[in-house]
Coordinates of C-alpha atoms in Angstrom, one line a residue:
R1 CA 159.7 142.5 81.4
N2 CA 157.6 139.5 80.3
G3 CA 154.6 141.6 79.5
L4 CA 156.7 143.7 77.2
V5 CA 159.1 141.1 75.7
H6 CA 156.7 138.2 75.2
F7 CA 153.7 140.2 74.2
R8 CA 151.8 138.8 71.2
M9 CA 148.9 140.4 69.3
V10 CA 146.9 137.3 69.8
D11 CA 147.1 137.9 73.6
I12 CA 144.9 141.0 73.3
P13 CA 141.2 140.1 74.0
I14 CA 138.5 141.7 71.9
V15 CA 135.9 143.4 74.0
D16 CA 132.6 145.1 73.4
D17 CA 132.5 148.4 75.2
E18 CA 129.5 150.1 76.7
D19 CA 128.7 151.8 73.3
G20 CA 128.7 148.4 71.5
V21 CA 132.0 149.1 69.8
V22 CA 134.3 146.1 69.3
R23 CA 137.9 147.0 70.0
Y24 CA 141.1 145.5 71.2
A25 CA 141.8 145.9 74.9
Q26 CA 144.5 144.8 77.3
T27 CA 145.5 146.0 80.6
P28 CA 149.2 147.2 80.6
P29 CA 151.6 145.3 82.8
E30 CA 152.3 146.8 86.2
V31 CA 155.7 148.1 85.1
F32 CA 154.1 150.3 82.5
S33 CA 153.1 153.0 84.9
H34 CA 156.6 152.9 86.4
L35 CA 158.2 153.4 83.0
K36 CA 156.3 156.7 82.5
N37 CA 158.9 158.3 84.8
Y38 CA 161.9 157.6 82.5
S39 CA 163.1 159.8 79.7
V40 CA 165.9 160.2 77.2
K41 CA 167.2 163.8 76.6
G42 CA 163.9 165.1 78.1
R43 CA 161.8 162.8 75.9
S44 CA 159.5 160.4 77.6
I45 CA 160.2 156.8 76.7
I46 CA 156.4 156.2 76.6
A47 CA 154.4 158.1 74.0
S48 CA 151.2 160.1 74.9
D49 CA 148.0 158.1 75.0
G50 CA 146.2 160.8 72.9
N51 CA 143.6 163.1 74.3
D52 CA 141.0 160.3 74.6
G53 CA 143.3 157.5 75.8
S54 CA 142.7 155.5 72.6
V55 CA 146.3 154.6 71.9
E56 CA 147.1 151.1 73.1
W57 CA 150.0 150.7 75.5
T58 CA 151.7 148.4 73.0
L59 CA 152.0 151.2 70.6
R60 CA 153.0 153.8 73.2
I61 CA 156.2 151.9 74.0
C62 CA 157.3 151.9 70.3
T63 CA 159.4 155.1 70.5
S64 CA 162.9 156.0 69.7
A65 CA 163.4 157.0 73.3
M66 CA 162.3 153.6 74.5
A67 CA 164.7 151.9 72.1
A68 CA 167.6 154.1 73.2
W69 CA 166.8 153.7 76.8
C70 CA 166.6 149.9 76.5
I71 CA 169.9 149.6 74.7
D72 CA 171.6 151.9 77.1
L73 CA 170.2 150.0 80.1
I74 CA 171.3 146.6 78.9
L75 CA 174.8 147.9 78.1
D76 CA 175.0 149.3 81.6
A77 CA 174.0 145.9 83.0
I78 CA 176.6 144.1 80.9
I79 CA 179.3 146.5 81.8
Y80 CA 178.4 146.2 85.5
V81 CA 178.6 142.4 85.3
L82 CA 182.0 142.5 83.5
D83 CA 183.3 145.0 86.1
E84 CA 182.2 142.8 89.0
I85 CA 183.9 139.6 87.7
P86 CA 186.9 139.0 90.0
N87 CA 190.3 139.7 88.4
G88 CA 191.8 136.5 87.0
S89 CA 191.9 134.2 84.1
L90 CA 188.1 134.2 83.5
K91 CA 187.9 138.0 83.4
D92 CA 191.0 138.1 81.2
F93 CA 189.4 135.6 78.8
I94 CA 186.1 137.5 78.6
I95 CA 187.7 140.9 78.2
K96 CA 189.9 139.5 75.4
A97 CA 186.9 137.8 73.7
Y98 CA 184.9 141.0 73.7
A99 CA 187.8 143.4 73.1
A100 CA 187.0 146.4 70.9
R101 CA 189.0 147.1 67.8
D102 CA 189.2 150.7 68.8
K103 CA 191.8 150.4 71.6
S104 CA 190.4 153.5 73.4
F105 CA 187.6 151.2 74.7
V106 CA 188.3 148.2 76.9
H107 CA 185.5 146.1 75.3
I108 CA 182.8 146.4 72.7
F109 CA 180.2 147.2 75.3
Q110 CA 182.0 150.5 76.2
K111 CA 182.2 151.2 72.5
G112 CA 178.5 150.5 72.2
K113 CA 177.7 153.0 75.0
S114 CA 179.6 155.6 73.0
E115 CA 177.7 154.8 69.8
V116 CA 174.3 154.9 71.6
E117 CA 175.2 158.3 73.0
L118 CA 176.0 159.6 69.5
W119 CA 172.8 158.1 68.2
I120 CA 170.7 159.7 71.0
N121 CA 172.3 163.0 70.4
G122 CA 171.6 162.7 66.7
L123 CA 167.9 161.9 67.4
Y124 CA 167.3 164.7 69.7
S125 CA 169.6 167.5 68.7
K126 CA 167.0 169.3 66.7

């Protein structure tokens, strides 16, 4: 997470490769190889590295599928936490504070899941 979220371009060292070409280089965080297994509607969340491997990992994570996957994942986490709060005044307060205007959803996070699904279907329905 830290490698992805707190990444800054100034953190990329400039190296001189064996052919004397100066280029940016950074080793991807360990989680990067694990993320290659995830997809959204059959689309990998990590873009191809090109035939010669010249596309930096920081650009390969800039996909619509990655954005959709991240938003969907965080909504799942929020909903899980809300569901696990014991019934009582705290849970009632939180549910009321985050109630959706559309009464077919308990809270805005369920509404968000629905909207992300519509967005994903729109992105990849072609």
